[in-house]
CSV table of C-alpha atoms in Angstrom, one decimal:
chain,number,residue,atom,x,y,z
A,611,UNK,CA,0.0,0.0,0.0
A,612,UNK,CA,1.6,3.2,-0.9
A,613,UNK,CA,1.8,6.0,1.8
A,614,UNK,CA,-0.5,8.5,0.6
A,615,UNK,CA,-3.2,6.3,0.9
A,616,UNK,CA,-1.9,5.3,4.3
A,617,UNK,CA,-2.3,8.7,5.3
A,618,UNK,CA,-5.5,9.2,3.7
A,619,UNK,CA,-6.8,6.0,5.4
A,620,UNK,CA,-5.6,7.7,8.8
A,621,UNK,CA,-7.7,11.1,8.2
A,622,UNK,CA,-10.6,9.3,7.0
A,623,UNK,CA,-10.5,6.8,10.2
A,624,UNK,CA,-10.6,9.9,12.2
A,625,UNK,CA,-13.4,11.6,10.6
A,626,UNK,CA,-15.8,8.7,9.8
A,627,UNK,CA,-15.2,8.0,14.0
A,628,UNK,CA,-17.2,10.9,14.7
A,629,UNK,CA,-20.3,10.2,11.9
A,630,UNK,CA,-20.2,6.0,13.2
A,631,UNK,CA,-23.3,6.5,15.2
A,632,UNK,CA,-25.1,8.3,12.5
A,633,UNK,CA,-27.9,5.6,10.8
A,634,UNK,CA,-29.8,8.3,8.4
A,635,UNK,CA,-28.2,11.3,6.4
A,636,UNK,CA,-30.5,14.0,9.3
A,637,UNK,CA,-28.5,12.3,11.6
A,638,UNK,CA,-25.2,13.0,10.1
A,639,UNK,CA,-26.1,16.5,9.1
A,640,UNK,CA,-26.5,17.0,13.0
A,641,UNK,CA,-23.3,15.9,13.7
A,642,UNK,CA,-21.8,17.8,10.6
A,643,UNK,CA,-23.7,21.1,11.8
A,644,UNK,CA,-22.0,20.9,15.1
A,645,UNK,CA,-18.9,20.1,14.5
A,646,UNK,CA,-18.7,22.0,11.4
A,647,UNK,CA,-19.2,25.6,11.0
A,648,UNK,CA,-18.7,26.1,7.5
A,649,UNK,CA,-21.4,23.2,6.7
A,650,UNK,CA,-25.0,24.3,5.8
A,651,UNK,CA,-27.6,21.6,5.2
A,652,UNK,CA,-29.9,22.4,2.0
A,653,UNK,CA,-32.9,19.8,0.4
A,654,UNK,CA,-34.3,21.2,-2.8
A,655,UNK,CA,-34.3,20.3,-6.7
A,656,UNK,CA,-31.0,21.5,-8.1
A,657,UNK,CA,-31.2,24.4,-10.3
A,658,UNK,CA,-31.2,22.8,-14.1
A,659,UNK,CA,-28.0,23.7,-16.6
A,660,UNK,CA,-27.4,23.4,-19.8
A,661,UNK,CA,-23.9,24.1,-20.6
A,662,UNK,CA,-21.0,23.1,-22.9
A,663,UNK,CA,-17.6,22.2,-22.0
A,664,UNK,CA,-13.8,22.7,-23.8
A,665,UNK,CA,-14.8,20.2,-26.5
A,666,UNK,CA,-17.8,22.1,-27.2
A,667,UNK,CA,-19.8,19.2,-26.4
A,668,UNK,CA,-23.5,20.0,-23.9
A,669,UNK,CA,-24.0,19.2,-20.9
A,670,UNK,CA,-27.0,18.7,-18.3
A,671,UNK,CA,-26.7,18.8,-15.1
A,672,UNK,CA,-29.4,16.1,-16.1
A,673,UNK,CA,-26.3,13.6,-17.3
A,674,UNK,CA,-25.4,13.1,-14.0
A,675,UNK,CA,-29.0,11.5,-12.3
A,676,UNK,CA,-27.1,8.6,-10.7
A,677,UNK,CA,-24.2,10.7,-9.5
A,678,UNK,CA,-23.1,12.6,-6.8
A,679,UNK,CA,-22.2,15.8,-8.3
A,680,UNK,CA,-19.6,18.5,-6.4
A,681,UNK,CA,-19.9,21.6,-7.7
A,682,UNK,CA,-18.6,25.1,-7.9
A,683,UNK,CA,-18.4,28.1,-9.8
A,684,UNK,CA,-14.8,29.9,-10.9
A,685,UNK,CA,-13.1,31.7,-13.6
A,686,UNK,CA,-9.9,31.0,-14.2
A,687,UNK,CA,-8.1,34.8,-14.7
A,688,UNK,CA,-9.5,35.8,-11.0
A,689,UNK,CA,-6.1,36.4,-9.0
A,690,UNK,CA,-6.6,35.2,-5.4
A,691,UNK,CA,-9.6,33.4,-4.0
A,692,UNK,CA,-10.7,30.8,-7.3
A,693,UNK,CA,-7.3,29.1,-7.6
A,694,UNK,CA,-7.1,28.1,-4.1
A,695,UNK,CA,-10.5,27.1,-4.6
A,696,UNK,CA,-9.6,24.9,-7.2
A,697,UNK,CA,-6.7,23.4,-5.4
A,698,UNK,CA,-9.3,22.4,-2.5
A,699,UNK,CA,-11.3,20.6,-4.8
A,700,UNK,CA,-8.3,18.6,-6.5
A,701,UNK,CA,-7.9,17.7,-2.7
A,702,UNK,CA,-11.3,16.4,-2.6
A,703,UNK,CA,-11.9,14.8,-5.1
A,704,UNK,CA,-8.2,13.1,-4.6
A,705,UNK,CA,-9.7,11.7,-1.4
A,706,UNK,CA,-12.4,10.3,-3.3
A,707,UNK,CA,-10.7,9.2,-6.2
A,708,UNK,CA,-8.4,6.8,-4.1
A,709,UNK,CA,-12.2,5.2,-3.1
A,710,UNK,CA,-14.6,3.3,-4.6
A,711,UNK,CA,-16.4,6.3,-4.9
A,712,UNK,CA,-14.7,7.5,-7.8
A,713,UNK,CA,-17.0,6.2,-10.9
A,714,UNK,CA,-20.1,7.5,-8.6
A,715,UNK,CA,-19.1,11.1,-8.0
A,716,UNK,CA,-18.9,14.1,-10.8
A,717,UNK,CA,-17.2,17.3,-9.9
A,718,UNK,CA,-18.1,19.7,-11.9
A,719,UNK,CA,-16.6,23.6,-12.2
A,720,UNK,CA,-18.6,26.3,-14.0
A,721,UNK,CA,-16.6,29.2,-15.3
A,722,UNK,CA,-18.4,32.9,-14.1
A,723,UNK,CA,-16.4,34.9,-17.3
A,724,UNK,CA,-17.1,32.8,-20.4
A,725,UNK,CA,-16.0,35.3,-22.8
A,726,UNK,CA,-11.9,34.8,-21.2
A,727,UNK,CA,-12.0,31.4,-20.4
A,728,UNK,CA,-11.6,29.8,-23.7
A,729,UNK,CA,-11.7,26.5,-24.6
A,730,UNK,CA,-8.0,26.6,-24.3
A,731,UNK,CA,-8.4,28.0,-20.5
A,732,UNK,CA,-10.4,25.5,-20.0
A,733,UNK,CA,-8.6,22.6,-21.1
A,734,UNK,CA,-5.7,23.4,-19.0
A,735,UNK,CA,-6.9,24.9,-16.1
A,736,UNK,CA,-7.8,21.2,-14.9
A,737,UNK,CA,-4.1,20.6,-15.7
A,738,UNK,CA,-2.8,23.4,-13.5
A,739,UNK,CA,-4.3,22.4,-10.3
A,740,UNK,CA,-4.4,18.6,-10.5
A,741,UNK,CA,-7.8,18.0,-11.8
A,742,UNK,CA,-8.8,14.5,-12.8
A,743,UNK,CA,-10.3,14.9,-16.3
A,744,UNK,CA,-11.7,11.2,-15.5
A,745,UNK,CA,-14.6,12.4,-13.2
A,746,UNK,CA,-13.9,16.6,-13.3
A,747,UNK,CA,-15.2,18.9,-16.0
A,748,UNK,CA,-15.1,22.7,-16.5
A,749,UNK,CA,-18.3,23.7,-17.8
A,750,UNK,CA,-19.2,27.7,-20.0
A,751,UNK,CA,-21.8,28.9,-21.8
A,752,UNK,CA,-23.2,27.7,-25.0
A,753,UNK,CA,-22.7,29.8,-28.2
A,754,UNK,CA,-26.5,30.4,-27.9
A,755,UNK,CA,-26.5,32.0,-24.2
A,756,UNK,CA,-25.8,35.4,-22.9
A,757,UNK,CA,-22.8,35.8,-21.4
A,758,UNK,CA,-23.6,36.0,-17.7
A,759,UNK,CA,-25.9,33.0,-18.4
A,760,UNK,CA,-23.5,31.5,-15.8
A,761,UNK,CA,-23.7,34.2,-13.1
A,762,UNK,CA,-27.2,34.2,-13.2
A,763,UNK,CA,-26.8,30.0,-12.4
A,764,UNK,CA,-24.7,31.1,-9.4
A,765,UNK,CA,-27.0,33.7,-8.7
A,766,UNK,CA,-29.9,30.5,-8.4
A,767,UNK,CA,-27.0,28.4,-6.5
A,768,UNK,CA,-27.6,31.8,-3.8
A,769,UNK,CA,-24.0,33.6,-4.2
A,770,UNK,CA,-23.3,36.3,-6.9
A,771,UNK,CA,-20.2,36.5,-9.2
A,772,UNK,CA,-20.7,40.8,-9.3
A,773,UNK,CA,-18.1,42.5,-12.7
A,774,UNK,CA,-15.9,45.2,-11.7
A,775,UNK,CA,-14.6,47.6,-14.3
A,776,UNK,CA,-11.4,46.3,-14.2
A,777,UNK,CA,-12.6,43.2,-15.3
A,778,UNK,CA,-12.6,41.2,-12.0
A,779,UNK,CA,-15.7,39.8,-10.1
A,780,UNK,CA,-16.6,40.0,-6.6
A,781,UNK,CA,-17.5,36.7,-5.1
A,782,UNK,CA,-18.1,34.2,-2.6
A,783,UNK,CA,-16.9,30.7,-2.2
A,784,UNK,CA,-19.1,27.8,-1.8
A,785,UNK,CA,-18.8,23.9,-2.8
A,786,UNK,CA,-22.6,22.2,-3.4
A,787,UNK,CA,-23.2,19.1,-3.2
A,788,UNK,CA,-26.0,17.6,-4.5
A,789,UNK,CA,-27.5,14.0,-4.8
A,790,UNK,CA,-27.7,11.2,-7.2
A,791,UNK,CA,-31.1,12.6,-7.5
A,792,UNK,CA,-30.6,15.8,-8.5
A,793,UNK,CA,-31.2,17.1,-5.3
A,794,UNK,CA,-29.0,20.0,-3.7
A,795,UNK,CA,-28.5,18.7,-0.3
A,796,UNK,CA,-25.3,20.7,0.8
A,797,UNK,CA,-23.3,23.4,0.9
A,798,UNK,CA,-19.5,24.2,1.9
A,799,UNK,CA,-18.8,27.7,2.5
A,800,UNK,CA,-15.2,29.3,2.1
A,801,UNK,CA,-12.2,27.4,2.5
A,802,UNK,CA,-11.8,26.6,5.9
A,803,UNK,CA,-13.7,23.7,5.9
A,804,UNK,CA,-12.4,20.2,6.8
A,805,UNK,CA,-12.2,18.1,3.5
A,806,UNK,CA,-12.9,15.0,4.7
A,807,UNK,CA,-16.0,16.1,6.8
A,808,UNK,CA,-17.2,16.8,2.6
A,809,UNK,CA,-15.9,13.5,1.9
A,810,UNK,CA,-18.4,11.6,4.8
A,811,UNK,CA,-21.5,13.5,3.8
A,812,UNK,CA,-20.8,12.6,0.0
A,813,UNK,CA,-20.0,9.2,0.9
A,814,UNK,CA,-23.5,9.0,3.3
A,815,UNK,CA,-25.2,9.9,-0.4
A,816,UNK,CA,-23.6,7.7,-2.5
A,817,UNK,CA,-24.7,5.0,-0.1
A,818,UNK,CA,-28.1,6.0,0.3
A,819,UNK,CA,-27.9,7.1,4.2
A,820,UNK,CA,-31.4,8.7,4.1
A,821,UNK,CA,-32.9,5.8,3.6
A,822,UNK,CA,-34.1,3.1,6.5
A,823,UNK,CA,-31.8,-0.2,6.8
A,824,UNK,CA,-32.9,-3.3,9.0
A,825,UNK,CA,-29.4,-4.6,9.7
A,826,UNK,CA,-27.1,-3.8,12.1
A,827,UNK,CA,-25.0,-1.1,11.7
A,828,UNK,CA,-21.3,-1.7,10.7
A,829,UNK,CA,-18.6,-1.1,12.7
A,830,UNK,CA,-16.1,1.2,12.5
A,831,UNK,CA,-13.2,-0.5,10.4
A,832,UNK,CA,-16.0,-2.0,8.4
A,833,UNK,CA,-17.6,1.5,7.4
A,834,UNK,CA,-13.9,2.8,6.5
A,835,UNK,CA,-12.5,-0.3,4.6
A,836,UNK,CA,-16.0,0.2,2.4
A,837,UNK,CA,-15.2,3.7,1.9
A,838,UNK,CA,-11.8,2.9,0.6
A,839,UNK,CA,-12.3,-0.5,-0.8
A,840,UNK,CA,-10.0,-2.2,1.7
């Protein structure tokens, strides 16, 4: 076993300690509302996209029913806040990726300045902060939308990507999550948030915490070696 997942193991056996006793996803965001303050439960329907991505190919939020779906919104020319943004999702969805949860889990960036980010931008902004292209897409408008189609969607996800005149935007930082539903059932504000607390809650969707199981509940070890496919 290499190291890094060693580690990983270790951070993830002391997260999923504190979620053990949870047996529904209510449950779990209790415990993730106490213990963390950057963690705000949401349960509504997702609001619908229709975007494109560097290939020029469309995309529905719609293509991903089955998934888990992280998402956030970025441009890639911002100076400060979006590229350590980025970097904390590459750190996410590295967690993930070293779990079975990788083919059930779409991360998914939306650029808020389509008329910079290029195709080009696009393709190798993924690069630049360690995106996996496997299961991670940077999504803009379609040739047929307005070009703060995508502000307006972060407007409905409840933050606002505000143009200056110098060509920057004014923003806040927040990760969604939302289930293999369609359903928007979380949101991670800033970047102060614990990664692997995101990592349980998607990991409670993927495996259908919200809903009732008549077996006993699995221990500790057991709930972490399924998480990582031990």
């Amino acid at each position: 076993m290499q190291i890094p997942l060693v580690l990983t193991l270790a951070v993830a056996l002391a997260t999923v300690a504190s979620a053990v006793s949870a047996h529904s996803l209510k449950e779990l965001e209790g415990m993730l509302g106490d213990r963390e303050k950057y963690f705000q439960a949401v349960d509504k329907a997702a609001p619908e996209f229709t975007l494109q991505d560097a290939e020029g190919r469309t995309t529905s939020l719609a293509d991903f029913r089955g998934k888990v779906v992280v998402l956030n919104f970025i441009y890639a020319s911002c100076p400060d806040i979006c590229p350590l943004h980025a970097d904390r999702i590459a750190e996410i969805q590295g967690l993930i990726n070293q779990s079975p949860m990788k083919t059930q889990v779409q991360f998914i960036s939306i650029t808020t300045d389509p008329s910079k980010d290029t195709s080009d931008v696009l393709r190798h902004y993924g690069q630049a902060h360690r995106l996996d292209s496997a299961n991670w897409l940077f999504l803009t408008t379609r040739y047929d939308q307005l070009e703060d189609a995508t502000r307006n969607l972060a407007e409905r996800f409840g933050h606002r990507f505000d143009k200056t005149p110098e060509g920057y935007q004014i923003h806040s930082i927040v990760t969604h999550v939302i289930d293999n539903q369609g359903r928007w059932r979380a949101n991670f504000h800033g970047l102060k948030f614990e990664p692997t607390n995101l990592v349980v809650f998607v990991n409670a969707l993927v495996n259908d915490a919200e809903k009732p199981h008549g077996h006993v509940s699995p221990s500790l070890w057991e709930k972490v070696k399924k998480l990582f496919g031990s």
